[in-house]
Short mmCIF file of C-alpha atoms and ligand atoms in Angstrom, two decimals:
data_model
loop_
_atom_site.label_atom_id
_atom_site.label_comp_id
_atom_site.label_asym_id
_atom_site.label_seq_id
_atom_site.Cartn_x
_atom_site.Cartn_y
_atom_site.Cartn_z
CA UNK A 26 -67.54 39.71 22.60
CA UNK A 27 -66.85 43.44 22.47
CA UNK A 28 -67.38 45.12 19.09
CA UNK A 29 -67.75 48.56 17.57
CA UNK A 30 -71.26 48.64 16.09
CA UNK A 31 -73.58 51.13 14.45
CA UNK A 32 -77.23 51.01 13.45
CA UNK A 33 -77.24 53.97 11.04
CA UNK A 34 -74.94 55.76 8.62
CA UNK A 35 -73.29 58.97 9.81
CA UNK A 36 -70.22 60.55 11.39
CA UNK A 37 -67.97 58.76 13.89
CA UNK A 38 -70.59 59.70 16.54
CA UNK A 39 -72.76 56.73 15.36
CA UNK A 40 -70.16 54.21 16.60
CA UNK A 41 -70.82 52.37 19.88
CA UNK A 42 -68.77 49.83 21.86
CA UNK A 43 -71.19 46.98 22.68
CA UNK A 44 -71.29 43.36 23.81
CA UNK A 45 -72.57 41.19 20.94
CA UNK A 46 -72.58 37.48 20.03
CA UNK A 47 -69.47 36.23 18.20
CA UNK A 48 -70.17 35.63 14.48
CA UNK A 49 -71.23 32.10 13.39
CA UNK A 50 -68.44 30.15 11.63
CA UNK A 51 -69.30 28.38 8.34
CA UNK A 52 -67.46 25.23 7.16
CA UNK A 53 -65.37 27.28 4.73
CA UNK A 54 -64.45 29.95 7.31
CA UNK A 55 -62.10 30.45 10.23
CA UNK A 56 -62.80 32.35 13.43
CA UNK A 57 -60.02 34.83 14.14
CA UNK A 58 -59.17 36.24 17.55
CA UNK A 59 -58.62 39.77 16.28
CA UNK A 60 -55.43 41.44 17.55
CA UNK A 61 -55.49 44.43 15.18
CA UNK A 62 -57.70 46.05 12.54
CA UNK A 63 -57.10 49.08 10.32
CA UNK A 64 -58.81 52.33 9.36
CA UNK A 65 -58.88 53.60 5.78
CA UNK A 66 -61.16 55.46 3.32
CA UNK A 67 -63.12 52.24 2.71
CA UNK A 68 -64.10 52.09 6.39
CA UNK A 69 -64.99 55.80 6.30
CA UNK A 70 -67.22 55.25 3.25
CA UNK A 71 -69.00 52.28 4.89
CA UNK A 72 -69.53 54.31 8.09
CA UNK A 73 -70.94 57.41 6.37
CA UNK A 74 -72.78 55.64 3.55
CA UNK A 75 -71.35 58.31 1.24
CA UNK A 76 -71.06 58.29 -1.71
CA UNK A 77 -74.58 56.90 -1.85
CA UNK A 78 -73.69 54.37 -4.56
CA UNK A 79 -72.08 52.19 -1.85
CA UNK A 80 -75.50 51.69 -0.23
CA UNK A 81 -76.53 49.50 -3.17
CA UNK A 82 -74.28 46.84 -1.62
CA UNK A 83 -74.26 47.80 2.06
CA UNK A 84 -77.96 48.61 2.64
CA UNK A 85 -80.02 51.51 1.26
CA UNK A 86 -81.43 52.97 4.52
CA UNK A 87 -79.21 51.48 7.21
CA UNK A 88 -76.08 49.28 7.14
CA UNK A 89 -76.84 45.54 6.82
CA UNK A 90 -73.57 44.61 8.59
CA UNK A 91 -73.42 46.38 11.96
CA UNK A 92 -69.67 45.88 12.60
CA UNK A 93 -67.13 47.92 10.61
CA UNK A 94 -63.66 46.87 9.48
CA UNK A 95 -62.17 44.85 6.60
CA UNK A 96 -58.42 44.56 7.32
CA UNK A 97 -57.60 42.08 10.06
CA UNK A 98 -54.60 40.51 11.80
CA UNK A 99 -54.94 37.93 14.53
CA UNK A 100 -54.77 34.31 15.64
CA UNK A 101 -56.97 31.50 14.31
CA UNK A 102 -59.28 30.45 17.12
CA UNK A 103 -61.40 27.89 15.25
CA UNK A 104 -61.28 26.36 11.76
CA UNK A 105 -64.39 25.24 9.83
CA UNK A 106 -64.63 21.62 8.60
CA UNK A 107 -63.47 22.46 5.03
CA UNK A 108 -60.41 24.51 6.05
CA UNK A 109 -57.10 22.99 4.90
CA UNK A 110 -54.43 25.73 5.07
CA UNK A 111 -54.82 26.91 8.67
CA UNK A 112 -55.29 25.48 12.14
CA UNK A 113 -56.01 27.04 15.55
CA UNK A 114 -53.03 29.02 16.83
CA UNK A 115 -51.82 30.19 13.37
CA UNK A 116 -51.10 33.93 13.13
CA UNK A 117 -52.77 35.35 9.99
CA UNK A 118 -53.60 38.61 8.24
CA UNK A 119 -55.93 39.56 5.41
CA UNK A 120 -59.54 40.69 5.08
CA UNK A 121 -62.55 39.41 7.02
CA UNK A 122 -66.25 38.86 6.32
CA UNK A 123 -67.90 39.81 9.58
CA UNK A 124 -66.21 43.09 10.57
CA UNK A 125 -62.79 43.37 12.22
CA UNK A 126 -63.61 46.13 14.75
CA UNK A 127 -64.38 43.33 17.20
CA UNK A 128 -62.71 40.76 19.44
CA UNK A 129 -63.53 37.98 16.95
CA UNK A 130 -64.15 37.96 13.18
CA UNK A 131 -64.71 35.34 10.48
CA UNK A 132 -62.79 35.06 7.22
CA UNK A 133 -62.47 32.68 4.27
CA UNK A 134 -59.16 30.94 3.60
CA UNK A 135 -58.79 32.72 0.28
CA UNK A 136 -58.78 36.07 2.13
CA UNK A 137 -55.86 35.21 4.44
CA UNK A 138 -52.10 34.64 4.52
CA UNK A 139 -49.69 33.86 7.32
CA UNK A 140 -48.60 36.95 9.23
CA UNK A 141 -44.95 37.85 8.67
CA UNK A 142 -43.39 36.87 12.03
CA UNK A 143 -41.12 39.91 12.27
CA UNK A 144 -43.87 42.54 12.48
CA UNK A 145 -46.55 43.44 15.01
CA UNK A 146 -50.23 42.64 14.53
CA UNK A 147 -50.84 46.36 13.95
CA UNK A 148 -48.12 46.34 11.28
CA UNK A 149 -49.79 43.37 9.58
CA UNK A 150 -53.31 44.84 9.83
CA UNK A 151 -52.39 47.94 7.79
CA UNK A 152 -51.18 45.79 4.88
CA UNK A 153 -54.06 43.91 3.17
CA UNK A 154 -56.27 46.51 1.41
CA UNK A 155 -53.58 49.20 1.02
CA UNK A 156 -50.62 46.95 0.21
CA UNK A 157 -52.55 44.84 -2.30
CA UNK A 158 -54.03 47.96 -3.95
CA UNK A 159 -50.52 49.41 -4.31
CA UNK A 160 -49.12 46.13 -5.68
CA UNK A 161 -51.93 45.64 -8.21
CA UNK A 162 -51.63 49.30 -9.29
CA UNK A 163 -47.85 49.15 -9.82
CA UNK A 164 -48.33 45.94 -11.82
CA UNK A 165 -51.30 47.16 -13.89
CA UNK A 166 -49.46 50.40 -14.69
CA UNK A 167 -46.53 48.26 -15.91
CA UNK A 168 -43.92 50.13 -13.84
CA UNK A 169 -40.44 49.22 -15.13
CA UNK A 170 -36.84 49.79 -14.19
CA UNK A 171 -35.58 53.24 -15.18
CA UNK A 172 -39.03 54.80 -15.53
CA UNK A 173 -40.04 58.00 -13.77
CA UNK A 174 -43.14 57.46 -11.63
CA UNK A 175 -45.21 60.16 -9.90
CA UNK A 176 -47.40 59.09 -6.95
CA UNK A 177 -49.98 61.48 -5.43
CA UNK A 178 -51.10 60.72 -1.87
CA UNK A 179 -47.63 59.21 -1.32
CA UNK A 180 -47.78 59.60 2.47
CA UNK A 181 -51.09 57.78 2.88
CA UNK A 182 -52.10 54.14 3.34
CA UNK A 183 -51.81 53.02 -0.29
CA UNK A 184 -49.14 55.59 -1.20
CA UNK A 185 -46.68 54.46 1.46
CA UNK A 186 -46.73 50.97 -0.11
CA UNK A 187 -46.80 52.26 -3.72
CA UNK A 188 -43.59 54.28 -3.20
CA UNK A 189 -41.76 51.22 -1.85
CA UNK A 190 -43.11 48.85 -4.53
CA UNK A 191 -42.26 51.23 -7.40
CA UNK A 192 -38.70 51.45 -6.00
CA UNK A 193 -38.52 47.63 -5.90
CA UNK A 194 -39.51 47.69 -9.61
CA UNK A 195 -36.48 49.94 -10.22
CA UNK A 196 -38.30 53.20 -10.93
CA UNK A 197 -37.27 56.73 -10.00
CA UNK A 198 -40.11 57.87 -7.75
CA UNK A 199 -41.53 61.33 -7.10
CA UNK A 200 -43.94 61.38 -4.17
CA UNK A 201 -46.57 64.11 -3.81
CA UNK A 202 -47.67 64.91 -0.26
CA UNK A 203 -48.12 67.64 2.34
CA UNK A 204 -44.97 68.98 4.06
CA UNK A 205 -45.66 66.99 7.25
CA UNK A 206 -45.28 63.69 5.36
CA UNK A 207 -42.30 64.65 3.15
CA UNK A 208 -39.65 63.13 5.43
CA UNK A 209 -41.54 59.85 5.68
CA UNK A 210 -42.02 59.67 1.89
CA UNK A 211 -38.27 60.24 1.37
CA UNK A 212 -37.45 57.59 3.98
CA UNK A 213 -39.60 55.09 2.04
CA UNK A 214 -37.31 55.59 -0.95
CA UNK A 215 -38.79 58.47 -2.96
CA UNK A 216 -36.08 60.18 -5.03
CA UNK A 217 -37.99 63.47 -5.07
CA UNK A 218 -40.89 64.93 -3.14
CA UNK A 219 -43.37 67.54 -4.38
CA UNK A 220 -45.13 69.50 -1.63
CA UNK A 221 -48.54 70.05 -3.20
CA UNK A 222 -49.20 73.05 -0.96
CA UNK A 223 -46.46 75.05 -2.73
CA UNK A 224 -45.84 73.36 -6.12
CA UNK A 225 -47.93 71.78 -8.86
CA UNK A 226 -47.23 68.30 -10.18
CA UNK A 227 -46.52 69.59 -13.72
CA UNK A 228 -43.61 71.77 -12.52
CA UNK A 229 -41.14 69.68 -14.61
CA UNK A 230 -43.36 69.55 -17.73
CA UNK A 231 -44.39 66.16 -19.22
CA UNK A 232 -41.80 64.21 -17.20
CA UNK A 233 -43.41 60.97 -16.03
CA UNK A 234 -43.80 57.52 -17.65
CA UNK A 235 -46.37 56.51 -15.02
CA UNK A 236 -48.64 58.59 -12.80
CA UNK A 237 -50.41 56.87 -9.91
CA UNK A 238 -53.20 59.14 -8.68
CA UNK A 239 -54.20 58.13 -5.16
CA UNK A 240 -55.17 61.56 -3.83
CA UNK A 241 -57.90 61.84 -6.49
CA UNK A 242 -57.98 65.60 -6.07
CA UNK A 243 -56.12 66.77 -9.19
CA UNK A 244 -58.03 67.30 -12.46
CA UNK A 245 -57.25 64.99 -15.37
CA UNK A 246 -55.82 67.77 -17.62
CA UNK A 247 -53.23 68.52 -14.92
CA UNK A 248 -52.28 64.84 -14.59
CA UNK A 249 -51.91 64.69 -18.37
CA UNK A 250 -49.66 67.78 -18.46
CA UNK A 251 -47.24 66.02 -16.08
CA UNK A 252 -47.28 62.79 -18.13
CA UNK A 253 -45.11 61.87 -21.14
CA UNK A 254 -47.04 61.39 -24.42
CA UNK A 255 -47.12 57.56 -24.07
CA UNK A 256 -47.44 57.49 -20.28
CA UNK A 257 -49.81 55.36 -18.23
CA UNK A 258 -52.03 57.27 -15.80
CA UNK A 259 -53.50 54.97 -13.13
CA UNK A 260 -56.55 56.39 -11.33
CA UNK A 261 -57.05 54.72 -7.95
CA UNK A 262 -58.33 57.25 -5.46
CA UNK A 263 -61.08 59.76 -5.08
CA UNK A 264 -63.88 57.54 -3.79
CA UNK A 265 -64.92 60.02 -1.12
CA UNK A 266 -63.38 63.15 -2.59
CA UNK A 267 -66.29 64.58 -4.53
CA UNK A 268 -69.92 64.02 -5.38
CA UNK A 269 -72.67 62.69 -3.11
CA UNK A 270 -73.84 59.87 -5.38
CA UNK A 271 -70.74 58.41 -7.08
CA UNK A 272 -67.90 60.17 -5.26
CA UNK A 273 -64.84 60.01 -7.55
CA UNK A 274 -65.73 56.50 -8.80
CA UNK A 275 -67.10 57.89 -12.07
CA UNK A 276 -63.49 58.79 -13.03
CA UNK A 277 -62.34 55.22 -12.54
CA UNK A 278 -65.31 53.80 -14.45
CA UNK A 279 -64.99 56.26 -17.35
CA UNK A 280 -61.21 55.74 -17.69
CA UNK A 281 -61.30 53.06 -20.46
CA UNK A 282 -63.62 55.22 -22.58
CA UNK A 283 -61.67 58.47 -22.09
CA UNK A 284 -58.46 56.57 -22.82
CA UNK A 285 -59.65 55.96 -26.40
CA UNK A 286 -59.46 59.70 -27.09
CA UNK A 287 -55.99 60.47 -25.71
CA UNK A 288 -52.44 59.33 -26.53
CA UNK A 289 -51.68 58.46 -22.92
CA UNK A 290 -53.21 55.29 -21.45
CA UNK A 291 -55.74 55.94 -18.69
CA UNK A 292 -56.49 53.05 -16.32
CA UNK A 293 -59.06 52.88 -13.54
CA UNK A 294 -57.78 50.47 -10.89
CA UNK A 295 -60.13 48.33 -8.81
CA UNK A 296 -58.22 46.18 -6.37
CA UNK A 297 -59.10 42.77 -4.92
CA UNK A 298 -57.34 41.27 -1.90
CA UNK A 299 -56.09 37.81 -2.90
CA UNK A 300 -53.67 35.28 -1.41
CA UNK A 301 -50.93 35.53 -4.11
CA UNK A 302 -50.59 39.29 -3.63
CA UNK A 303 -50.65 38.92 0.17
CA UNK A 304 -47.86 36.32 -0.09
CA UNK A 305 -45.80 38.62 -2.36
CA UNK A 306 -46.15 41.37 0.24
CA UNK A 307 -45.24 38.91 3.02
CA UNK A 308 -42.03 38.06 1.15
CA UNK A 309 -41.16 41.76 0.68
CA UNK A 310 -41.82 42.45 4.37
CA UNK A 311 -39.73 39.48 5.49
CA UNK A 312 -36.81 40.54 3.25
CA UNK A 313 -37.00 44.09 4.63
CA UNK A 314 -37.80 45.60 1.19
CA UNK A 315 -41.23 46.81 2.39
CA UNK A 316 -42.07 48.30 5.77
CA UNK A 317 -45.74 48.85 6.67
CA UNK A 318 -46.29 52.38 8.03
CA UNK A 319 -48.53 52.50 11.12
CA UNK A 320 -49.23 56.21 11.60
CA UNK A 321 -51.07 55.81 14.92
CA UNK A 322 -52.67 53.10 17.06
CA UNK A 323 -55.85 53.27 19.13
CA UNK A 324 -57.56 50.76 21.44
CA UNK A 325 -60.81 49.24 20.12
CA UNK A 326 -62.90 51.41 22.46
CA UNK A 327 -61.49 54.54 20.76
CA UNK A 328 -62.44 53.54 17.21
CA UNK A 329 -64.46 56.76 16.76
CA UNK A 330 -61.36 58.84 17.59
CA UNK A 331 -59.32 56.75 15.12
CA UNK A 332 -61.87 57.54 12.39
CA UNK A 333 -61.72 61.25 13.24
CA UNK A 334 -57.90 61.10 13.09
CA UNK A 335 -58.15 59.43 9.66
CA UNK A 336 -60.50 62.14 8.38
CA UNK A 337 -57.98 64.88 9.16
CA UNK A 338 -55.14 63.03 7.34
CA UNK A 339 -52.83 64.06 10.18
CA UNK A 340 -51.39 60.56 10.63
CA UNK A 341 -49.10 59.25 7.90
CA UNK A 342 -49.51 55.75 6.48
CA UNK A 343 -52.47 53.95 8.00
CA UNK A 344 -54.09 53.92 11.45
CA UNK A 345 -54.50 50.63 13.35
CA UNK A 346 -56.85 49.56 16.13
CA UNK A 347 -55.27 47.22 18.69
CA UNK A 348 -57.49 44.71 20.47
CA UNK A 349 -56.36 43.23 23.78
CA UNK A 350 -57.91 39.95 25.02
N1 NAP B 3 -59.62 51.66 -6.54
C1 NAP B 3 -59.44 50.87 -5.50
O1 NAP B 3 -59.60 49.65 -5.57
C2 NAP B 3 -59.01 51.47 -4.18
C3 NAP B 3 -58.52 50.67 -3.15
C4 NAP B 3 -58.08 51.29 -1.97
C5 NAP B 3 -58.15 52.67 -1.85
N2 NAP B 3 -58.69 53.40 -2.86
C6 NAP B 3 -58.76 54.86 -2.78
O2 NAP B 3 -57.43 55.36 -2.89
C7 NAP B 3 -57.36 56.60 -2.21
C8 NAP B 3 -56.16 56.58 -1.27
O3 NAP B 3 -56.40 55.61 -0.27
P1 NAP B 3 -55.51 55.62 1.04
O4 NAP B 3 -55.93 54.48 1.85
O5 NAP B 3 -54.09 55.78 0.68
O6 NAP B 3 -56.03 56.98 1.72
P2 NAP B 3 -55.30 57.88 2.80
O7 NAP B 3 -54.48 57.02 3.70
O8 NAP B 3 -56.34 58.76 3.36
O9 NAP B 3 -54.26 58.72 1.95
C9 NAP B 3 -54.63 59.73 1.06
C10 NAP B 3 -53.50 60.73 1.07
O10 NAP B 3 -53.73 61.75 0.15
C11 NAP B 3 -53.03 62.90 0.65
N3 NAP B 3 -53.49 64.05 -0.11
C12 NAP B 3 -54.60 64.79 0.06
N4 NAP B 3 -54.67 65.74 -0.90
C13 NAP B 3 -53.58 65.58 -1.70
C14 NAP B 3 -53.08 66.23 -2.88
N5 NAP B 3 -53.72 67.26 -3.43
N6 NAP B 3 -51.94 65.76 -3.45
C15 NAP B 3 -51.28 64.72 -2.92
N7 NAP B 3 -51.69 64.07 -1.81
C16 NAP B 3 -52.83 64.50 -1.21
C17 NAP B 3 -53.30 62.87 2.14
O11 NAP B 3 -52.29 63.35 3.01
P3 NAP B 3 -51.52 64.71 2.92
O12 NAP B 3 -52.52 65.68 2.37
O13 NAP B 3 -51.14 65.07 4.34
O14 NAP B 3 -50.32 64.46 2.07
C18 NAP B 3 -53.32 61.37 2.43
O15 NAP B 3 -52.06 60.93 2.94
C19 NAP B 3 -58.71 56.80 -1.51
O16 NAP B 3 -59.52 57.67 -2.30
C20 NAP B 3 -59.31 55.41 -1.50
O17 NAP B 3 -60.74 55.45 -1.48
C21 NAP B 3 -59.10 52.83 -4.02
#
């Protein structure tokens, strides 16, 4: 099968389109004919091996798994002996084990849900990591009807879902983004937009009940100045924003401790893609309440260009790779 592989960490220049063997399928796995995969900061981090802390899991000197890609949408090609929920021919989406930048990938049942029939494979592939992260963040922050919620990085992969999910919860949403993404963020339901290139997020004083920080680029004192005294501040992003060793992860890990010394509640969010959340998102997509935002699509062979596009943040929402068989 064709796959995008790499044998070292580095820039998008390390990626190569090669012919490799399809992955072996265990009894508790399915083989998916991949129709689309997605590009996000997690893929960027796995490609570059930065921050270095990720190499503890992915290989200290070189990547243990040669094929990139976690989000997947496709058609079940083969089901292992212990699979009960799916059969060959089913259209699914979720996260995979073997790397989705390939014509075939393996996944466990508990990583997959049925693809909403009304959307494309690219539309489904941008959902799992970003949509579930947004859903778990909105839930963990306890977003409620009537609250004012500020979301930084509102035009990105997670942000485009977070804006829509906070609106479903009944909140008044302020999205923070660059001017190029303002129209999109409004179209997703944001009541107000702050252009961070000309205004700061504390322009209205301590106005917000919940702040969801996806951009990870604003200092904590500034987030606190924009938050009401009993607000929840959810820290999600910043993994590749700063620091060679830990990136921005130290902020997420230190959140429970720092929270003890401030009136506002600080939460570090770590998301996990699970079936119940995927099925909630499926229901929202089928009802039309949530629309996945595919900012750009690239063929598999142009994965390196897709990664470069992602790094510039010029595409809104999330970028998808489309794989033709
Ligand atoms: N904790 C977890 O479990 C978890 C899970 C998934 C993702 N993440 C992290 O969450 C973050 C967001 O992920 P993503 O997939 O949404 O990334 P993304 O698609 O790259 O979006 C990030 C957005 O931030 C915007 N941005 C940059 N500087 C900004 C600023 N100062 N204020 C407001 N927005 C700004 C960028 O666009 P514009 O500048 O053009 O507006 C971009 O749209 C990443 O750091 C990622 O690593 C964490």
